[in-house]
PDB file of C-alpha atoms in Angstrom:
ATOM      1  CA  UNK A   1       0.312  12.345 -16.610  1.00 63.00           C
ATOM      2  CA  UNK A   2       1.458  15.187 -14.365  1.00 68.00           C
ATOM      3  CA  UNK A   3       1.056  14.501 -10.649  1.00 88.00           C
ATOM      4  CA  UNK A   4       0.057  10.891 -11.181  1.00 94.00           C
ATOM      5  CA  UNK A   5       1.139   8.111  -8.837  1.00 96.00           C
ATOM      6  CA  UNK A   6       3.653   5.803 -10.478  1.00 96.00           C
ATOM      7  CA  UNK A   7       2.852   2.080 -10.282  1.00 97.00           C
ATOM      8  CA  UNK A   8       5.452  -0.450 -11.376  1.00 96.00           C
ATOM      9  CA  UNK A   9       3.697  -3.627 -12.524  1.00 97.00           C
ATOM     10  CA  UNK A  10       5.618  -6.840 -13.203  1.00 97.00           C
ATOM     11  CA  UNK A  11       4.201  -9.826 -15.076  1.00 96.00           C
ATOM     12  CA  UNK A  12       5.609 -13.212 -14.157  1.00 95.00           C
ATOM     13  CA  UNK A  13       5.210 -16.413 -16.177  1.00 94.00           C
ATOM     14  CA  UNK A  14       4.797 -18.943 -13.363  1.00 95.00           C
ATOM     15  CA  UNK A  15       4.767 -22.033 -15.582  1.00 91.00           C
ATOM     16  CA  UNK A  16       8.566 -22.293 -15.546  1.00 83.00           C
ATOM     17  CA  UNK A  17       9.710 -23.915 -12.270  1.00 75.00           C
ATOM     18  CA  UNK A  18      12.337 -22.154 -10.170  1.00 76.00           C
ATOM     19  CA  UNK A  19      14.813 -24.835  -9.116  1.00 68.00           C
ATOM     20  CA  UNK A  20      15.517 -24.543  -5.426  1.00 69.00           C
ATOM     21  CA  UNK A  21      13.355 -21.454  -5.271  1.00 78.00           C
ATOM     22  CA  UNK A  22      11.431 -22.521  -2.191  1.00 83.00           C
ATOM     23  CA  UNK A  23      14.592 -21.991  -0.137  1.00 88.00           C
ATOM     24  CA  UNK A  24      14.053 -18.258  -0.705  1.00 88.00           C
ATOM     25  CA  UNK A  25      10.632 -18.382   0.921  1.00 92.00           C
ATOM     26  CA  UNK A  26       9.661 -17.808   4.511  1.00 91.00           C
ATOM     27  CA  UNK A  27       8.222 -20.529   6.730  1.00 91.00           C
ATOM     28  CA  UNK A  28       4.596 -19.489   6.156  1.00 91.00           C
ATOM     29  CA  UNK A  29       5.076 -19.427   2.378  1.00 92.00           C
ATOM     30  CA  UNK A  30       6.710 -22.853   2.344  1.00 92.00           C
ATOM     31  CA  UNK A  31       3.943 -24.271   4.525  1.00 94.00           C
ATOM     32  CA  UNK A  32       1.288 -22.894   2.191  1.00 94.00           C
ATOM     33  CA  UNK A  33       3.039 -24.259  -0.898  1.00 93.00           C
ATOM     34  CA  UNK A  34       2.884 -27.744   0.623  1.00 94.00           C
ATOM     35  CA  UNK A  35      -0.871 -27.537   1.067  1.00 96.00           C
ATOM     36  CA  UNK A  36      -1.567 -27.462  -2.672  1.00 95.00           C
ATOM     37  CA  UNK A  37      -3.052 -30.745  -3.874  1.00 95.00           C
ATOM     38  CA  UNK A  38      -1.626 -30.334  -7.396  1.00 93.00           C
ATOM     39  CA  UNK A  39       2.145 -30.107  -7.840  1.00 91.00           C
ATOM     40  CA  UNK A  40       1.832 -27.638 -10.743  1.00 91.00           C
ATOM     41  CA  UNK A  41      -0.183 -25.245  -8.562  1.00 92.00           C
ATOM     42  CA  UNK A  42       2.451 -25.431  -5.827  1.00 92.00           C
ATOM     43  CA  UNK A  43       5.190 -24.726  -8.368  1.00 92.00           C
ATOM     44  CA  UNK A  44       3.341 -21.678  -9.709  1.00 94.00           C
ATOM     45  CA  UNK A  45       2.816 -20.351  -6.190  1.00 95.00           C
ATOM     46  CA  UNK A  46       6.528 -20.740  -5.399  1.00 94.00           C
ATOM     47  CA  UNK A  47       7.573 -19.089  -8.669  1.00 95.00           C
ATOM     48  CA  UNK A  48       5.247 -16.115  -8.050  1.00 96.00           C
ATOM     49  CA  UNK A  49       6.578 -15.562  -4.551  1.00 95.00           C
ATOM     50  CA  UNK A  50      10.214 -15.961  -5.560  1.00 94.00           C
ATOM     51  CA  UNK A  51       9.642 -13.330  -8.253  1.00 94.00           C
ATOM     52  CA  UNK A  52       7.901 -10.997  -5.793  1.00 95.00           C
ATOM     53  CA  UNK A  53      10.807 -11.339  -3.374  1.00 94.00           C
ATOM     54  CA  UNK A  54      13.370 -10.671  -6.119  1.00 92.00           C
ATOM     55  CA  UNK A  55      11.511  -7.580  -7.310  1.00 94.00           C
ATOM     56  CA  UNK A  56      11.062  -6.225  -3.788  1.00 95.00           C
ATOM     57  CA  UNK A  57      14.659  -7.044  -2.863  1.00 94.00           C
ATOM     58  CA  UNK A  58      15.963  -5.077  -5.803  1.00 92.00           C
ATOM     59  CA  UNK A  59      13.862  -2.061  -4.819  1.00 91.00           C
ATOM     60  CA  UNK A  60      14.731  -2.256  -1.106  1.00 92.00           C
ATOM     61  CA  UNK A  61      18.407  -3.161  -1.475  1.00 92.00           C
ATOM     62  CA  UNK A  62      17.994  -6.502   0.294  1.00 92.00           C
ATOM     63  CA  UNK A  63      18.693 -10.133  -0.497  1.00 90.00           C
ATOM     64  CA  UNK A  64      15.463 -11.907  -1.566  1.00 88.00           C
ATOM     65  CA  UNK A  65      15.565 -14.195   1.472  1.00 87.00           C
ATOM     66  CA  UNK A  66      15.775 -11.144   3.753  1.00 91.00           C
ATOM     67  CA  UNK A  67      12.514  -9.617   2.487  1.00 93.00           C
ATOM     68  CA  UNK A  68       9.930  -9.552   5.306  1.00 90.00           C
ATOM     69  CA  UNK A  69       6.327  -8.385   5.503  1.00 92.00           C
ATOM     70  CA  UNK A  70       3.297  -8.648   7.739  1.00 89.00           C
ATOM     71  CA  UNK A  71      -0.045  -9.894   6.429  1.00 89.00           C
ATOM     72  CA  UNK A  72      -3.336  -8.089   7.098  1.00 86.00           C
ATOM     73  CA  UNK A  73      -6.537  -9.801   8.293  1.00 83.00           C
ATOM     74  CA  UNK A  74      -7.724 -10.376   4.724  1.00 81.00           C
ATOM     75  CA  UNK A  75      -4.376 -11.343   3.205  1.00 83.00           C
ATOM     76  CA  UNK A  76      -3.031  -7.969   2.054  1.00 88.00           C
ATOM     77  CA  UNK A  77       0.765  -7.888   2.379  1.00 90.00           C
ATOM     78  CA  UNK A  78       2.214  -5.022   4.369  1.00 90.00           C
ATOM     79  CA  UNK A  79       5.049  -2.721   3.249  1.00 91.00           C
ATOM     80  CA  UNK A  80       8.615  -3.929   2.749  1.00 92.00           C
ATOM     81  CA  UNK A  81      10.976  -1.243   4.063  1.00 89.00           C
ATOM     82  CA  UNK A  82       8.207   1.280   3.376  1.00 88.00           C
ATOM     83  CA  UNK A  83       7.520  -0.067  -0.136  1.00 93.00           C
ATOM     84  CA  UNK A  84       3.800  -0.661  -0.789  1.00 96.00           C
ATOM     85  CA  UNK A  85       3.061  -3.632  -3.028  1.00 97.00           C
ATOM     86  CA  UNK A  86       0.544  -6.270  -4.027  1.00 97.00           C
ATOM     87  CA  UNK A  87       0.490  -9.664  -5.714  1.00 97.00           C
ATOM     88  CA  UNK A  88      -2.107 -11.510  -7.788  1.00 97.00           C
ATOM     89  CA  UNK A  89      -1.937 -15.005  -9.291  1.00 96.00           C
ATOM     90  CA  UNK A  90      -4.133 -16.736 -11.870  1.00 94.00           C
ATOM     91  CA  UNK A  91      -3.357 -19.738 -14.040  1.00 91.00           C
ATOM     92  CA  UNK A  92       0.187 -19.437 -15.331  1.00 93.00           C
ATOM     93  CA  UNK A  93       0.499 -15.711 -14.634  1.00 95.00           C
ATOM     94  CA  UNK A  94       1.302 -13.544 -11.639  1.00 97.00           C
ATOM     95  CA  UNK A  95       1.220  -9.761 -11.383  1.00 98.00           C
ATOM     96  CA  UNK A  96       3.341  -7.875  -8.840  1.00 97.00           C
ATOM     97  CA  UNK A  97       2.722  -4.153  -8.306  1.00 97.00           C
ATOM     98  CA  UNK A  98       4.887  -1.631  -6.437  1.00 97.00           C
ATOM     99  CA  UNK A  99       3.908   1.935  -5.547  1.00 97.00           C
ATOM    100  CA  UNK A 100       4.624   4.674  -3.030  1.00 95.00           C
ATOM    101  CA  UNK A 101       1.058   4.386  -1.692  1.00 95.00           C
ATOM    102  CA  UNK A 102      -1.341   1.486  -1.176  1.00 96.00           C
ATOM    103  CA  UNK A 103      -2.038  -0.481  -4.343  1.00 97.00           C
ATOM    104  CA  UNK A 104      -4.129  -3.470  -5.367  1.00 97.00           C
ATOM    105  CA  UNK A 105      -3.888  -5.559  -8.532  1.00 98.00           C
ATOM    106  CA  UNK A 106      -5.793  -8.482  -9.954  1.00 96.00           C
ATOM    107  CA  UNK A 107      -5.087 -10.719 -12.947  1.00 97.00           C
ATOM    108  CA  UNK A 108      -7.636 -13.219 -14.192  1.00 92.00           C
ATOM    109  CA  UNK A 109      -6.952 -15.900 -16.791  1.00 90.00           C
ATOM    110  CA  UNK A 110      -9.813 -17.243 -18.880  1.00 82.00           C
ATOM    111  CA  UNK A 111     -10.889 -20.583 -17.396  1.00 71.00           C
ATOM    112  CA  UNK A 112     -13.583 -22.606 -19.196  1.00 64.00           C
ATOM    113  CA  UNK A 113     -14.488 -24.261 -15.895  1.00 67.00           C
ATOM    114  CA  UNK A 114     -15.656 -20.939 -14.419  1.00 64.00           C
ATOM    115  CA  UNK A 115     -19.192 -19.709 -15.091  1.00 60.00           C
ATOM    116  CA  UNK A 116     -18.358 -16.012 -15.461  1.00 63.00           C
ATOM    117  CA  UNK A 117     -22.021 -14.981 -15.784  1.00 65.00           C
ATOM    118  CA  UNK A 118     -22.860 -16.655 -12.471  1.00 70.00           C
ATOM    119  CA  UNK A 119     -19.905 -15.050 -10.703  1.00 66.00           C
ATOM    120  CA  UNK A 120     -20.802 -11.649 -12.172  1.00 65.00           C
ATOM    121  CA  UNK A 121     -24.410 -12.006 -10.984  1.00 68.00           C
ATOM    122  CA  UNK A 122     -23.139 -12.488  -7.439  1.00 62.00           C
ATOM    123  CA  UNK A 123     -20.324  -9.954  -7.259  1.00 63.00           C
ATOM    124  CA  UNK A 124     -21.116  -7.176  -9.744  1.00 64.00           C
ATOM    125  CA  UNK A 125     -23.622  -4.381  -9.207  1.00 59.00           C
ATOM    126  CA  UNK A 126     -26.526  -4.511 -11.715  1.00 61.00           C
ATOM    127  CA  UNK A 127     -25.170  -1.448 -13.538  1.00 55.00           C
ATOM    128  CA  UNK A 128     -21.837  -3.205 -14.031  1.00 51.00           C
ATOM    129  CA  UNK A 129     -23.168  -6.443 -15.486  1.00 52.00           C
ATOM    130  CA  UNK A 130     -22.928  -7.016 -19.203  1.00 57.00           C
ATOM    131  CA  UNK A 131     -23.814  -9.718 -21.668  1.00 53.00           C
ATOM    132  CA  UNK A 132     -20.175 -10.437 -22.451  1.00 59.00           C
ATOM    133  CA  UNK A 133     -17.990 -12.751 -20.382  1.00 58.00           C
ATOM    134  CA  UNK A 134     -14.803 -10.849 -21.322  1.00 65.00           C
ATOM    135  CA  UNK A 135     -16.265  -7.545 -20.091  1.00 81.00           C
ATOM    136  CA  UNK A 136     -17.547  -9.191 -16.916  1.00 84.00           C
ATOM    137  CA  UNK A 137     -14.107 -10.647 -16.178  1.00 86.00           C
ATOM    138  CA  UNK A 138     -12.572  -7.215 -16.639  1.00 90.00           C
ATOM    139  CA  UNK A 139     -15.060  -5.661 -14.208  1.00 89.00           C
ATOM    140  CA  UNK A 140     -14.478  -8.438 -11.695  1.00 89.00           C
ATOM    141  CA  UNK A 141     -10.741  -7.737 -11.905  1.00 94.00           C
ATOM    142  CA  UNK A 142     -11.350  -4.021 -11.267  1.00 95.00           C
ATOM    143  CA  UNK A 143     -13.455  -4.776  -8.213  1.00 92.00           C
ATOM    144  CA  UNK A 144     -10.977  -7.254  -6.793  1.00 93.00           C
ATOM    145  CA  UNK A 145      -8.177  -4.707  -7.257  1.00 96.00           C
ATOM    146  CA  UNK A 146     -10.197  -2.136  -5.275  1.00 96.00           C
ATOM    147  CA  UNK A 147     -10.774  -4.579  -2.430  1.00 94.00           C
ATOM    148  CA  UNK A 148      -7.080  -5.485  -2.310  1.00 95.00           C
ATOM    149  CA  UNK A 149      -5.958  -1.845  -2.425  1.00 95.00           C
ATOM    150  CA  UNK A 150      -7.982  -1.204   0.726  1.00 91.00           C
ATOM    151  CA  UNK A 151      -6.982  -4.431   2.433  1.00 92.00           C
ATOM    152  CA  UNK A 152     -10.569  -5.655   2.504  1.00 88.00           C
ATOM    153  CA  UNK A 153     -12.729  -8.417   1.091  1.00 86.00           C
ATOM    154  CA  UNK A 154     -14.564  -8.634  -2.207  1.00 80.00           C
ATOM    155  CA  UNK A 155     -17.787  -8.722  -0.188  1.00 78.00           C
ATOM    156  CA  UNK A 156     -16.957  -5.244   1.150  1.00 83.00           C
ATOM    157  CA  UNK A 157     -17.288  -3.694  -2.314  1.00 85.00           C
ATOM    158  CA  UNK A 158     -20.287  -5.563  -3.721  1.00 78.00           C
ATOM    159  CA  UNK A 159     -22.120  -2.330  -4.549  1.00 78.00           C
ATOM    160  CA  UNK A 160     -19.178  -0.687  -6.285  1.00 87.00           C
ATOM    161  CA  UNK A 161     -19.897   0.346  -9.874  1.00 89.00           C
ATOM    162  CA  UNK A 162     -16.771  -0.477 -11.868  1.00 91.00           C
ATOM    163  CA  UNK A 163     -18.344  -0.228 -15.313  1.00 90.00           C
ATOM    164  CA  UNK A 164     -15.601   2.112 -16.479  1.00 92.00           C
ATOM    165  CA  UNK A 165     -12.059   2.788 -15.241  1.00 95.00           C
ATOM    166  CA  UNK A 166     -11.127   6.076 -13.613  1.00 96.00           C
ATOM    167  CA  UNK A 167     -12.522   7.320 -10.303  1.00 97.00           C
ATOM    168  CA  UNK A 168     -14.996   4.945  -8.656  1.00 95.00           C
ATOM    169  CA  UNK A 169     -16.780   5.622  -5.381  1.00 94.00           C
ATOM    170  CA  UNK A 170     -18.500   3.410  -2.829  1.00 91.00           C
ATOM    171  CA  UNK A 171     -21.992   4.826  -2.241  1.00 88.00           C
ATOM    172  CA  UNK A 172     -22.955   2.387   0.495  1.00 82.00           C
ATOM    173  CA  UNK A 173     -21.633  -0.411   2.656  1.00 79.00           C
ATOM    174  CA  UNK A 174     -18.688  -0.502   5.028  1.00 81.00           C
ATOM    175  CA  UNK A 175     -16.567   1.668   2.715  1.00 86.00           C
ATOM    176  CA  UNK A 176     -19.187   4.270   1.919  1.00 88.00           C
ATOM    177  CA  UNK A 177     -17.525   7.435   0.603  1.00 91.00           C
ATOM    178  CA  UNK A 178     -14.243   5.678  -0.242  1.00 93.00           C
ATOM    179  CA  UNK A 179     -12.820   6.456  -3.675  1.00 96.00           C
ATOM    180  CA  UNK A 180     -10.334   4.583  -5.852  1.00 97.00           C
ATOM    181  CA  UNK A 181      -8.581   5.306  -9.096  1.00 97.00           C
ATOM    182  CA  UNK A 182      -8.940   2.202 -11.263  1.00 97.00           C
ATOM    183  CA  UNK A 183      -7.131   1.326 -14.484  1.00 97.00           C
ATOM    184  CA  UNK A 184      -7.039  -1.651 -16.814  1.00 97.00           C
ATOM    185  CA  UNK A 185      -3.580  -3.166 -17.133  1.00 96.00           C
ATOM    186  CA  UNK A 186      -2.410  -4.627 -20.446  1.00 94.00           C
ATOM    187  CA  UNK A 187      -2.411  -8.396 -20.001  1.00 94.00           C
ATOM    188  CA  UNK A 188      -1.133 -11.498 -21.814  1.00 91.00           C
ATOM    189  CA  UNK A 189      -3.438 -13.269 -24.268  1.00 90.00           C
ATOM    190  CA  UNK A 190      -6.372 -14.908 -22.519  1.00 88.00           C
ATOM    191  CA  UNK A 191      -6.069 -12.753 -19.407  1.00 93.00           C
ATOM    192  CA  UNK A 192      -7.381  -9.461 -18.054  1.00 94.00           C
ATOM    193  CA  UNK A 193      -5.899  -7.341 -15.283  1.00 97.00           C
ATOM    194  CA  UNK A 194      -6.655  -4.221 -13.289  1.00 97.00           C
ATOM    195  CA  UNK A 195      -4.939  -1.900 -10.820  1.00 98.00           C
ATOM    196  CA  UNK A 196      -6.494   0.265  -8.102  1.00 98.00           C
ATOM    197  CA  UNK A 197      -5.133   2.874  -5.708  1.00 98.00           C
ATOM    198  CA  UNK A 198      -7.134   4.583  -2.923  1.00 97.00           C
ATOM    199  CA  UNK A 199      -8.277   8.134  -3.582  1.00 96.00           C
ATOM    200  CA  UNK A 200      -9.069  10.128  -6.708  1.00 96.00           C
ATOM    201  CA  UNK A 201      -5.429  10.779  -7.618  1.00 96.00           C
ATOM    202  CA  UNK A 202      -4.686   9.178 -11.026  1.00 97.00           C
ATOM    203  CA  UNK A 203      -1.977   6.579 -11.367  1.00 97.00           C
ATOM    204  CA  UNK A 204       0.114   5.375 -14.278  1.00 96.00           C
ATOM    205  CA  UNK A 205       1.052   1.685 -14.570  1.00 95.00           C
ATOM    206  CA  UNK A 206       4.405   0.906 -16.135  1.00 95.00           C
ATOM    207  CA  UNK A 207       4.282  -2.744 -17.161  1.00 96.00           C
ATOM    208  CA  UNK A 208       7.403  -4.903 -17.259  1.00 95.00           C
ATOM    209  CA  UNK A 209       8.225  -8.626 -17.312  1.00 94.00           C
ATOM    210  CA  UNK A 210      10.239 -10.713 -14.871  1.00 91.00           C
ATOM    211  CA  UNK A 211      12.927 -11.876 -15.196  1.00 84.00           C
ATOM    212  CA  UNK A 212      13.248 -10.627 -18.775  1.00 76.00           C
ATOM    213  CA  UNK A 213      14.007  -7.042 -17.697  1.00 65.00           C
ATOM    214  CA  UNK A 214      16.081  -8.063 -14.660  1.00 54.00           C
ATOM    215  CA  UNK A 215      18.564 -10.468 -16.166  1.00 41.00           C
ATOM    216  CA  UNK A 216      21.420  -8.318 -14.944  1.00 36.00           C
ATOM    217  CA  UNK A 217      20.266  -9.062 -11.404  1.00 36.00           C
ATOM    218  CA  UNK A 218      19.920 -12.874 -11.173  1.00 34.00           C
ATOM    219  CA  UNK A 219      18.109 -14.466  -8.256  1.00 32.00           C
ATOM    220  CA  UNK A 220      20.610 -16.124  -5.959  1.00 33.00           C
ATOM    221  CA  UNK A 221      19.436 -19.009  -3.784  1.00 31.00           C
ATOM    222  CA  UNK A 222      20.982 -18.813  -0.302  1.00 33.00           C
ATOM    223  CA  UNK A 223      20.678 -21.227   2.608  1.00 34.00           C
ATOM    224  CA  UNK A 224      17.094 -21.851   3.862  1.00 32.00           C
ATOM    225  CA  UNK A 225      15.581 -19.279   6.199  1.00 34.00           C
ATOM    226  CA  UNK A 226      13.092 -19.823   8.982  1.00 34.00           C
ATOM    227  CA  UNK A 227      10.991 -16.681   8.859  1.00 35.00           C
ATOM    228  CA  UNK A 228       8.790 -14.812   6.410  1.00 39.00           C
ATOM    229  CA  UNK A 229       5.201 -14.376   5.397  1.00 41.00           C
ATOM    230  CA  UNK A 230       3.118 -14.971   2.306  1.00 42.00           C
ATOM    231  CA  UNK A 231       0.677 -12.982   0.215  1.00 49.00           C
ATOM    232  CA  UNK A 232      -2.378 -14.075  -1.624  1.00 50.00           C
TER     233      UNK A 232
END
């Protein structure tokens, strides 16, 4: 697509533990990983963040442990050496997106414990609600991606009609007049995913897997570091 913004999207299988991987993390990330009540959840968090650091390090020409970013008031990670990026985690999957401009992604794994219809009734505009849980999950992912692209909260985009991908526009609320380009991202079985970038300019997502397409650049675990921030 001529003139489109290029988005590099990386899927990460977080069910495989990364031995010693927490030594790559910053202090805030390590502290957050220790707050998980379930060991498997902590392991998935660590794996997702190690992968994000490896991907960003490769792009920025840094060692993974040297990757640094600030965190916005609602959890959006700031640029790494000018590189815009975003991270989403759900179940055993994580999705890391890199782009030249602001970007937001969301991946959602089917969870039988979640009442999708109830969540959709709260967070989707009436025009965007459907009778199908799969469609509702996809629309919820689109909305979450929009909120993350703008560094805001899901509550900030409650009125956003995300029935179809493409250009969506906020007609009311705090972000009235804001536009996003929204796309559905191919996802593993049992999951849905979406990507959003601010403005009406189209984007193209190029989906890859980590570390399957980076095996020539293995993650090296250095000595522990004392600084660094996390992302949601």
